[in-house]
Coordinates of C-alpha atoms and ligand atoms in Angstrom, one line a residue:
M1 CA 19.6 -0.8 14.4
F2 CA 16.8 1.0 12.7
D3 CA 16.9 3.2 9.6
S4 CA 14.3 5.2 7.8
T5 CA 14.1 5.8 4.1
F6 CA 10.7 7.5 4.6
V7 CA 12.3 10.2 6.7
D8 CA 15.5 10.4 4.7
S9 CA 13.6 10.7 1.4
L10 CA 10.8 13.0 2.3
P11 CA 10.6 16.5 3.9
G12 CA 9.8 16.7 7.6
D13 CA 8.2 19.2 9.9
P14 CA 10.8 21.6 11.3
R15 CA 9.0 21.6 14.7
A16 CA 9.6 18.7 17.2
D17 CA 7.0 19.5 19.9
I18 CA 3.6 17.8 20.1
A19 CA 1.3 20.8 20.1
P20 CA -1.6 20.1 17.8
R21 CA -1.0 22.0 14.5
Q22 CA -1.5 22.0 10.8
V23 CA 1.7 20.7 9.2
R24 CA 2.5 22.0 5.7
G25 CA 5.1 21.0 3.2
A26 CA 6.1 17.9 5.2
A27 CA 5.3 14.1 5.3
W28 CA 6.2 13.5 8.9
S29 CA 6.9 15.1 12.3
R30 CA 9.5 14.0 14.8
V31 CA 8.0 12.7 18.0
T32 CA 9.2 10.4 20.8
P33 CA 6.9 7.9 22.5
T34 CA 5.6 8.9 25.9
P35 CA 6.9 6.5 28.6
V36 CA 4.4 4.1 30.3
K37 CA 4.3 2.8 33.8
A38 CA 4.9 -0.9 33.6
P39 CA 5.3 -2.3 30.1
R40 CA 4.8 -6.0 29.7
I41 CA 4.8 -8.2 26.6
L42 CA 1.5 -10.1 26.4
A43 CA 2.1 -11.6 22.9
W44 CA 5.1 -11.8 20.6
I45 CA 4.8 -13.2 17.1
P46 CA 8.0 -15.2 16.2
E47 CA 7.7 -15.0 12.4
V48 CA 7.0 -11.3 12.4
A49 CA 10.0 -10.9 14.7
Q50 CA 12.1 -12.7 12.1
Q51 CA 10.8 -10.4 9.4
V52 CA 12.4 -7.5 11.3
A53 CA 15.5 -9.3 12.4
L54 CA 14.5 -9.8 16.0
P55 CA 14.7 -13.0 18.0
E56 CA 11.9 -15.5 18.0
V57 CA 11.5 -15.1 21.8
A58 CA 11.1 -11.5 23.1
P59 CA 14.4 -10.3 24.5
P60 CA 14.4 -8.8 28.0
E61 CA 14.6 -5.2 26.6
A62 CA 11.6 -5.7 24.3
A63 CA 9.0 -4.5 26.8
E64 CA 10.9 -1.2 27.4
I65 CA 11.5 -0.6 23.7
F66 CA 8.0 -1.6 22.4
G67 CA 6.2 0.0 25.4
G68 CA 7.9 3.3 24.3
N69 CA 10.1 3.8 27.3
R70 CA 13.4 3.5 25.5
V71 CA 14.2 4.6 22.0
P72 CA 16.4 1.9 20.4
P73 CA 19.7 2.7 18.6
G74 CA 19.4 4.2 15.2
S75 CA 15.7 4.9 15.6
A76 CA 14.5 8.5 15.0
P77 CA 10.8 8.1 15.7
Y78 CA 8.2 10.0 13.8
A79 CA 4.4 10.4 13.1
A80 CA 3.3 10.5 9.5
C81 CA 1.2 13.3 8.1
Y82 CA -1.9 12.4 6.0
G83 CA -5.5 13.5 5.4
G84 CA -8.6 11.7 4.4
H85 CA -12.2 11.4 3.5
Q86 CA -14.2 10.2 6.5
F87 CA -17.7 8.8 5.8
G88 CA -17.8 10.5 2.5
N89 CA -16.6 13.9 3.6
W90 CA -13.2 15.6 3.3
A91 CA -11.8 15.8 6.8
G92 CA -8.5 17.7 6.0
Q93 CA -5.4 16.7 7.9
L94 CA -5.6 13.6 10.1
G95 CA -2.1 12.0 10.5
D96 CA -0.8 9.5 13.0
G97 CA -2.5 10.7 16.2
R98 CA -1.4 7.7 18.2
V99 CA 1.0 5.8 16.0
I100 CA 4.7 6.4 16.2
T101 CA 7.1 4.7 13.8
L102 CA 10.4 3.6 15.2
G103 CA 11.9 3.1 11.7
E104 CA 12.6 0.3 9.3
R105 CA 14.5 -3.0 9.7
R106 CA 15.6 -5.5 7.2
G107 CA 14.5 -9.1 7.8
V108 CA 16.2 -12.4 7.2
D109 CA 14.4 -12.4 3.8
G110 CA 16.2 -9.1 2.8
L111 CA 13.0 -7.0 2.8
S112 CA 12.8 -3.9 4.7
R113 CA 9.7 -3.2 6.9
E114 CA 8.4 -0.4 9.1
V115 CA 7.9 -1.0 12.8
Q116 CA 5.4 1.2 14.6
L117 CA 3.8 1.5 18.0
K118 CA 0.1 2.1 18.0
G119 CA -1.0 3.8 21.2
A120 CA 2.4 5.3 22.1
G121 CA 1.2 8.7 23.2
P122 CA 0.4 12.1 21.7
T123 CA 1.7 13.5 18.5
P124 CA 1.1 16.7 16.6
Y125 CA -1.8 14.9 15.0
S126 CA -3.6 13.8 18.1
R127 CA -6.0 16.8 18.1
V128 CA -7.9 16.6 21.4
A129 CA -7.3 12.8 21.9
D130 CA -4.8 11.1 24.2
G131 CA -2.6 9.2 21.7
R132 CA -3.4 5.9 23.6
A133 CA -5.2 2.7 22.9
V134 CA -7.1 0.3 25.1
L135 CA -6.1 -3.3 25.6
R136 CA -9.3 -4.6 23.9
S137 CA -8.7 -2.7 20.7
S138 CA -4.9 -3.5 20.6
L139 CA -5.6 -7.2 21.2
R140 CA -8.3 -7.2 18.4
E141 CA -5.8 -5.6 16.0
L142 CA -3.0 -8.1 16.8
V143 CA -5.2 -11.2 16.6
A144 CA -7.2 -10.1 13.5
S145 CA -4.1 -9.0 11.5
E146 CA -2.3 -12.2 12.2
A147 CA -5.5 -14.2 11.4
M148 CA -5.9 -12.3 8.1
F149 CA -2.3 -13.2 7.2
H150 CA -2.9 -16.9 7.7
L151 CA -6.2 -16.7 5.8
G152 CA -4.1 -15.4 2.9
V153 CA -5.6 -11.9 2.8
P154 CA -3.2 -9.0 2.3
T155 CA -2.6 -7.3 5.6
T156 CA -0.3 -5.4 7.8
R157 CA 1.1 -7.7 10.6
A158 CA 1.6 -7.5 14.3
L159 CA 4.9 -8.1 16.2
A160 CA 3.7 -7.7 19.7
L161 CA 1.0 -6.7 22.2
V162 CA 2.4 -4.7 25.1
A163 CA 0.4 -3.9 28.2
T164 CA 1.3 -0.4 29.4
G165 CA 0.3 -0.7 33.0
D166 CA -1.5 2.7 32.6
G167 CA -5.2 3.3 32.6
V168 CA -6.9 4.8 29.6
V169 CA -10.2 6.7 29.9
R170 CA -12.9 5.8 27.3
D171 CA -16.6 6.4 26.9
M172 CA -17.3 3.1 25.1
F173 CA -20.9 3.8 24.3
Y174 CA -20.6 7.6 23.8
D175 CA -23.3 8.0 26.4
G176 CA -21.4 10.1 29.0
N177 CA -20.3 7.1 31.1
A178 CA -16.6 7.1 30.7
G179 CA -14.5 4.4 32.5
V180 CA -10.9 3.6 33.0
E181 CA -9.6 0.6 31.0
P182 CA -6.2 -1.0 30.8
G183 CA -4.0 0.5 28.1
A184 CA -1.9 -1.5 25.6
I185 CA 0.2 -0.9 22.5
C186 CA 0.0 -3.0 19.3
V187 CA 3.3 -3.1 17.5
R188 CA 2.6 -3.2 13.8
V189 CA 4.8 -4.2 10.9
A190 CA 4.3 -3.5 7.1
P191 CA 6.6 -2.6 4.1
T192 CA 4.9 0.8 4.4
F193 CA 1.8 2.3 6.0
I194 CA 1.4 4.9 3.3
R195 CA -2.4 5.5 2.7
F196 CA -4.6 7.0 0.0
G197 CA -4.8 10.0 2.4
T198 CA -1.0 10.5 2.2
F199 CA -1.6 11.7 -1.4
E200 CA -4.9 13.4 -0.8
L201 CA -3.5 15.9 1.8
P202 CA -0.8 17.6 -0.3
A203 CA -3.2 17.6 -3.3
A204 CA -5.8 19.3 -1.2
N205 CA -3.2 21.8 0.0
G206 CA -2.2 22.6 -3.6
D207 CA 1.3 21.3 -2.7
A208 CA 2.2 19.6 -6.0
E209 CA 5.9 19.5 -5.1
L210 CA 5.3 17.4 -1.9
L211 CA 2.7 15.3 -3.7
G212 CA 5.2 14.6 -6.5
R213 CA 7.9 13.6 -4.0
I214 CA 5.6 11.3 -2.2
A215 CA 4.5 9.7 -5.4
R216 CA 8.1 9.3 -6.6
Y217 CA 9.2 7.7 -3.3
T218 CA 6.2 5.3 -3.3
I219 CA 6.7 4.3 -6.9
D220 CA 10.4 3.9 -6.8
R221 CA 10.4 1.9 -3.5
Y222 CA 7.3 -0.2 -3.7
F223 CA 6.0 -0.3 -7.3
T224 CA 9.2 -0.9 -9.3
E225 CA 9.6 -4.3 -10.8
G226 CA 12.5 -5.6 -12.8
G227 CA 14.1 -2.1 -12.8
A228 CA 11.3 -0.5 -14.7
S229 CA 9.8 2.4 -12.8
P230 CA 6.1 2.9 -13.7
D231 CA 4.6 6.3 -14.5
V232 CA 1.7 7.8 -12.4
P233 CA -1.1 6.1 -14.4
E234 CA 0.6 2.8 -14.3
F235 CA 1.1 3.2 -10.6
F236 CA -2.5 4.1 -10.1
T237 CA -3.6 1.1 -12.2
S238 CA -1.5 -1.2 -9.9
V239 CA -3.2 0.3 -6.8
C240 CA -6.6 -0.4 -8.5
R241 CA -5.6 -4.0 -9.1
R242 CA -4.4 -4.5 -5.6
T243 CA -7.5 -2.9 -4.1
A244 CA -9.8 -5.0 -6.3
K245 CA -8.0 -8.2 -5.0
L246 CA -8.3 -7.0 -1.4
M247 CA -12.1 -6.3 -1.7
V248 CA -12.7 -9.8 -3.2
E249 CA -10.6 -11.4 -0.4
W250 CA -12.6 -9.5 2.3
L251 CA -15.8 -10.9 0.8
R252 CA -14.4 -14.4 0.6
V253 CA -13.6 -14.6 4.3
G254 CA -16.6 -12.5 5.5
F255 CA -14.6 -9.6 6.7
V256 CA -16.1 -6.2 7.2
H257 CA -13.5 -3.4 7.8
G258 CA -16.1 -1.0 9.3
V259 CA -14.2 2.3 8.7
M260 CA -13.1 2.3 5.1
N261 CA -12.2 6.0 5.1
T262 CA -9.5 7.0 2.6
D263 CA -7.0 7.4 5.5
N264 CA -7.5 3.7 6.3
L265 CA -6.8 2.4 2.8
S266 CA -3.3 1.2 2.2
I267 CA -1.5 2.2 -1.0
L268 CA -0.2 -1.4 -1.1
G269 CA -3.7 -2.9 -1.0
L270 CA -3.2 -4.3 2.6
T271 CA -5.8 -4.4 5.2
V272 CA -4.8 -1.7 7.6
D273 CA -6.2 0.0 10.8
Y274 CA -8.3 -2.6 12.4
G275 CA -10.9 -0.8 14.5
P276 CA -14.6 -1.7 14.7
F277 CA -14.2 -4.6 12.2
G278 CA -16.1 -7.8 12.2
F279 CA -16.3 -11.2 10.6
L280 CA -19.8 -12.1 9.5
D281 CA -21.5 -14.6 11.7
A282 CA -24.9 -14.6 9.9
F283 CA -24.4 -13.9 6.2
D284 CA -25.9 -10.4 5.5
P285 CA -24.7 -8.1 2.8
G286 CA -26.2 -5.2 4.8
W287 CA -24.3 -5.9 8.0
T288 CA -21.9 -3.4 9.5
P289 CA -20.2 -3.9 12.9
N290 CA -19.5 -0.2 13.4
T291 CA -22.2 1.6 15.5
T292 CA -21.0 4.9 14.1
D293 CA -22.0 3.6 10.7
A294 CA -25.3 2.1 11.8
A295 CA -27.5 4.8 10.3
G296 CA -26.1 5.0 6.8
R297 CA -24.4 1.5 6.6
R298 CA -21.9 3.0 4.2
Y299 CA -19.3 0.4 5.1
R300 CA -21.6 -2.7 5.2
Y301 CA -20.2 -6.0 4.0
G302 CA -21.7 -6.0 0.5
N303 CA -20.9 -2.4 -0.2
Q304 CA -17.1 -2.6 0.3
P305 CA -16.2 -3.0 -3.4
Q306 CA -18.3 0.0 -4.2
I307 CA -16.5 2.0 -1.5
G308 CA -13.2 0.7 -2.8
L309 CA -14.1 2.4 -6.1
W310 CA -15.2 5.6 -4.4
N311 CA -11.9 5.8 -2.5
L312 CA -9.9 5.0 -5.6
S313 CA -11.7 7.9 -7.3
R314 CA -10.5 10.2 -4.5
L315 CA -7.0 8.9 -5.0
A316 CA -7.3 9.5 -8.8
G317 CA -8.4 13.0 -8.0
A318 CA -5.3 13.6 -6.0
L319 CA -3.0 12.1 -8.6
S320 CA -4.6 14.0 -11.4
E321 CA -2.5 17.0 -10.1
L322 CA 0.6 15.0 -11.3
C323 CA -0.9 13.5 -14.5
P324 CA -2.5 15.6 -17.2
D325 CA -3.9 12.5 -18.9
H326 CA -7.0 12.0 -16.9
D327 CA -8.3 9.3 -19.2
A328 CA -5.4 7.1 -18.2
L329 CA -6.5 7.4 -14.5
A330 CA -10.1 6.7 -15.5
S331 CA -9.1 3.5 -17.2
G332 CA -7.6 2.3 -13.9
L333 CA -11.0 2.8 -12.3
E334 CA -12.6 0.9 -15.2
L335 CA -10.2 -1.9 -14.7
Y336 CA -11.1 -2.0 -11.0
R337 CA -14.8 -2.3 -11.9
R338 CA -14.2 -5.2 -14.2
E339 CA -11.8 -7.0 -12.0
V340 CA -14.0 -6.8 -8.9
E341 CA -16.9 -8.1 -10.8
S342 CA -15.2 -11.0 -12.6
E343 CA -13.0 -12.0 -9.6
Q344 CA -15.9 -11.8 -7.2
R345 CA -17.9 -14.2 -9.3
R346 CA -15.0 -16.5 -9.7
M347 CA -14.2 -16.4 -6.0
F348 CA -17.8 -17.4 -4.9
L349 CA -17.8 -20.2 -7.5
T350 CA -14.5 -21.5 -6.0
K351 CA -16.1 -21.4 -2.6
L352 CA -18.7 -23.7 -4.0
G353 CA -16.0 -25.9 -5.6
L354 CA -17.1 -24.9 -9.1
E355 CA -15.5 -23.8 -12.3
A356 CA -17.1 -21.0 -14.4
H357 CA -19.9 -22.2 -16.7
E358 CA -19.4 -21.3 -20.4
D359 CA -22.7 -19.4 -20.1
S360 CA -22.2 -16.7 -17.5
A361 CA -26.0 -16.3 -17.0
V362 CA -26.0 -19.8 -15.5
D363 CA -23.4 -18.7 -12.9
A364 CA -25.3 -15.5 -12.2
A365 CA -28.5 -17.5 -11.5
L366 CA -26.7 -20.0 -9.3
L367 CA -25.0 -17.3 -7.2
G368 CA -28.2 -15.2 -7.1
S369 CA -30.1 -18.0 -5.6
L370 CA -27.3 -18.8 -3.2
F371 CA -27.4 -15.3 -1.8
E372 CA -31.2 -15.5 -1.5
L373 CA -30.8 -18.8 0.4
L374 CA -28.1 -17.4 2.7
T375 CA -30.2 -14.4 3.7
A376 CA -33.6 -16.1 3.7
A377 CA -32.9 -17.6 7.2
E378 CA -30.1 -16.6 9.6
T379 CA -27.2 -18.6 8.2
D380 CA -23.6 -18.7 9.5
M381 CA -21.4 -17.9 6.6
T382 CA -18.3 -19.8 7.7
L383 CA -20.2 -22.9 8.7
F384 CA -22.3 -23.0 5.6
F385 CA -19.4 -23.2 3.2
R386 CA -17.5 -25.7 5.3
G387 CA -20.7 -27.7 5.7
L388 CA -21.3 -27.7 2.0
A389 CA -18.0 -29.4 1.4
E390 CA -18.6 -31.8 4.2
G391 CA -22.1 -32.7 3.0
D392 CA -24.1 -31.3 5.9
V393 CA -25.0 -27.6 6.1
S394 CA -27.5 -28.0 9.0
P395 CA -25.1 -26.7 11.7
A396 CA -25.0 -23.4 9.8
F397 CA -28.6 -22.3 10.6
Y398 CA -29.3 -20.3 13.7
G399 CA -33.0 -21.2 13.5
E400 CA -35.1 -23.2 11.0
P401 CA -33.4 -23.9 7.7
P402 CA -35.0 -21.8 4.9
R403 CA -37.6 -23.5 2.7
Q404 CA -35.6 -23.1 -0.5
L405 CA -32.7 -25.2 1.0
S406 CA -33.4 -28.6 -0.6
A407 CA -34.2 -27.1 -4.0
W408 CA -31.0 -25.1 -4.0
L409 CA -28.9 -28.1 -2.8
G410 CA -30.5 -30.2 -5.6
A411 CA -29.6 -27.6 -8.2
Y412 CA -26.1 -27.3 -6.7
E413 CA -25.4 -31.0 -6.8
A414 CA -26.6 -31.2 -10.4
R415 CA -24.3 -28.4 -11.4
A416 CA -21.4 -29.8 -9.4
A417 CA -21.7 -33.0 -11.4
T418 CA -20.7 -31.1 -14.5
H419 CA -18.6 -28.2 -13.5
A420 CA -16.8 -29.2 -10.3
L421 CA -13.2 -28.5 -9.7
P422 CA -10.9 -31.6 -9.5
Q423 CA -10.6 -32.7 -5.8
R424 CA -13.6 -30.5 -5.1
V425 CA -13.7 -30.9 -1.3
D426 CA -10.0 -30.2 -0.8
R427 CA -10.2 -27.1 -3.0
M428 CA -13.3 -25.8 -1.2
N429 CA -11.7 -26.3 2.2
A430 CA -8.6 -24.4 1.0
V431 CA -10.7 -21.2 0.4
N432 CA -13.4 -21.6 3.0
P433 CA -11.9 -21.1 6.5
L434 CA -13.2 -23.0 9.5
Y435 CA -11.7 -20.6 12.1
V436 CA -12.1 -16.9 11.9
P437 CA -11.7 -14.4 14.8
R438 CA -15.4 -13.9 15.4
N439 CA -16.2 -10.8 17.5
Y440 CA -17.7 -12.9 20.4
L441 CA -14.5 -15.0 20.5
L442 CA -12.4 -11.9 20.7
H443 CA -14.6 -10.6 23.4
E444 CA -14.1 -13.7 25.5
V445 CA -10.4 -13.6 25.0
I446 CA -10.3 -9.9 26.0
V447 CA -12.2 -10.6 29.2
A448 CA -9.7 -13.4 30.1
T449 CA -6.7 -11.3 29.2
E450 CA -7.9 -8.3 31.2
A451 CA -8.3 -10.7 34.2
G452 CA -4.7 -11.8 33.8
D453 CA -5.3 -15.2 32.0
L454 CA -3.2 -15.2 28.8
A455 CA -3.9 -18.8 27.8
P456 CA -7.0 -18.1 25.7
L457 CA -5.2 -15.4 23.7
H458 CA -2.3 -17.7 23.0
E459 CA -4.6 -20.6 22.1
L460 CA -6.6 -18.4 19.7
L461 CA -3.4 -17.1 18.0
E462 CA -2.3 -20.7 17.6
V463 CA -5.7 -21.9 16.2
L464 CA -5.7 -19.0 13.7
R465 CA -2.4 -20.0 12.3
R466 CA -4.1 -22.9 10.4
P467 CA -7.6 -21.6 9.7
Y468 CA -8.4 -24.0 6.9
E469 CA -7.5 -27.2 8.9
R470 CA -9.8 -28.8 11.4
Q471 CA -7.9 -29.0 14.7
P472 CA -8.8 -31.7 17.1
G473 CA -10.0 -30.5 20.5
R474 CA -10.5 -26.9 19.2
D475 CA -14.2 -27.0 18.2
R476 CA -15.0 -24.2 20.5
W477 CA -13.1 -21.8 18.3
A478 CA -15.2 -22.7 15.3
A479 CA -18.6 -22.5 17.0
R480 CA -21.2 -20.2 15.7
R481 CA -22.2 -17.1 17.7
P482 CA -24.0 -18.1 20.9
D483 CA -27.3 -16.4 21.9
W484 CA -25.8 -14.2 24.6
A485 CA -23.6 -12.5 22.0
R486 CA -26.4 -11.6 19.7
Q487 CA -26.9 -8.0 20.9
K488 CA -23.9 -7.6 23.1
A489 CA -21.6 -4.6 22.7
G490 CA -18.2 -5.8 21.5
C491 CA -19.8 -8.9 19.9
S492 CA -22.5 -7.9 17.5
M493 CA -21.5 -4.3 17.3
L494 CA -18.5 -2.1 18.2
S495 CA -18.0 1.6 18.6
C496 CA -15.0 3.5 17.3
S497 CA -14.0 4.2 20.9
S498 CA -10.7 2.4 21.2
Ligands
AMP501 P1 -9.2 5.9 12.6 O1 -10.4 6.1 11.7 O2 -9.6 5.1 13.8 O3 -8.1 5.1 11.9 O4 -8.6 7.3 13.1 C1 -8.8 8.5 12.5 C2 -7.9 9.6 13.1 O5 -8.0 9.7 14.5 C3 -6.4 9.2 12.8 O6 -5.7 10.4 12.5 C4 -6.0 8.7 14.2 O7 -4.6 8.8 14.4 C5 -6.8 9.6 15.1 N1 -7.0 8.9 16.4 C6 -7.8 7.9 16.7 N2 -7.7 7.6 18.1 C7 -6.9 8.4 18.6 C8 -6.4 8.6 19.9 N3 -6.8 7.9 21.0 N4 -5.5 9.6 20.1 C9 -5.0 10.4 19.1 N5 -5.5 10.3 17.9 C10 -6.4 9.3 17.6
MG502 MG1 -6.7 5.2 10.7

């Protein structure tokens, strides 16, 4: 059985057809998934199944239900309405154009979570697009969101990957050469998928009534601790704190989201909407995996905290309609700035196995020279930090090691002699992963899966369950990017076509 507090608590669109339209005064629209030809479960995540009270092994009816061919009992599926700023510009209404939520289910832990199908067919928010998703993008979302969970980064999760048996037409390079690709649905799970854009749209429409109801619902359900219900500025401050933590966590594991539009920022501070994301191979603050962002590099690795602030400022703007005390919202942004700065410094020191120096200029100098070192020659981020703990960084360099290496290592060792964390190596290996879903690995797994071989997908999912622990016989999943992947689409760069 499914239920839905989102639908029960917030006003819905009176229409139930899928004609594209502007929806006013409503937070959701009724829509039924469009059936697919031959649904087949390609991956099923047992712990996520338990979180939504489903069996650890996919039951026979799972393919029909999660492929969208059969609406399960109690489910009243819907698409959510929201807006957003895309690449810095207000885009108006966006909404779930290919996501359909089946409802919520309470897990064995007593917590209720939403279950949604991404790629389930058109909704009133699909505009001119088809509501579908290709296998490569659905697989990337499933693997990356599960990887992030096991890395300890706040994220939505994935229950299943379902091949639809239908073809989906995509122009991957936006060059007029469209092709048919296999379609798939990623079944996603989170306490809620409410985004910054969920608040921005009613604010932009001047609908203070709807904005207030959405804020009340969100606060009461997700931000109330110990019976005390925060006011709007307290709620906003909490979102600022969660977003700050998320940005620092992305930097820690070398994650670049790629499309940090306000419609892709979770109100709970979860990583959401995995598209043209990437994990850094070579450390480069200027790197973006998203070809659509190649010119401006707005969403580059090192700029993410700055964009987090920009997005929070848009959210503050929307909430200001509900809160006459604008200074209270401004102080949330100030807190974000401070937290990102101090937590980022602390996080990078922890990656080095160090405790903060009493003189913060000493830390700034050490980290400054570290970033210079990492960018002076092409250096694999993941292997560098692992190598540092293990006493040999040489496998991290794609070419010649940089000249400053031995000087920096000397300074580091001297510093570590006085400000090291106890059990330094263990502590370093607990924050520096060995296995991350590198784009080239995902590409190889996609090729195998499309050819009908599911073994690499399942092995990768298994490896990524213990990303901090060296696993015998699994070196291939920790290897740095091979030469063939350097300029290859899907490996070094990705388009939004998904
Ligand atoms: P994104 O930036 O990829 O999260 O998506 C931006 C907007 O485009 C959202 O409203 C999506 O629902 C919508 N969208 C993306 N792909 C499709 C598709 N294939 N069909 C319908 N809507 C889509
Ligand atoms: Mg999105």
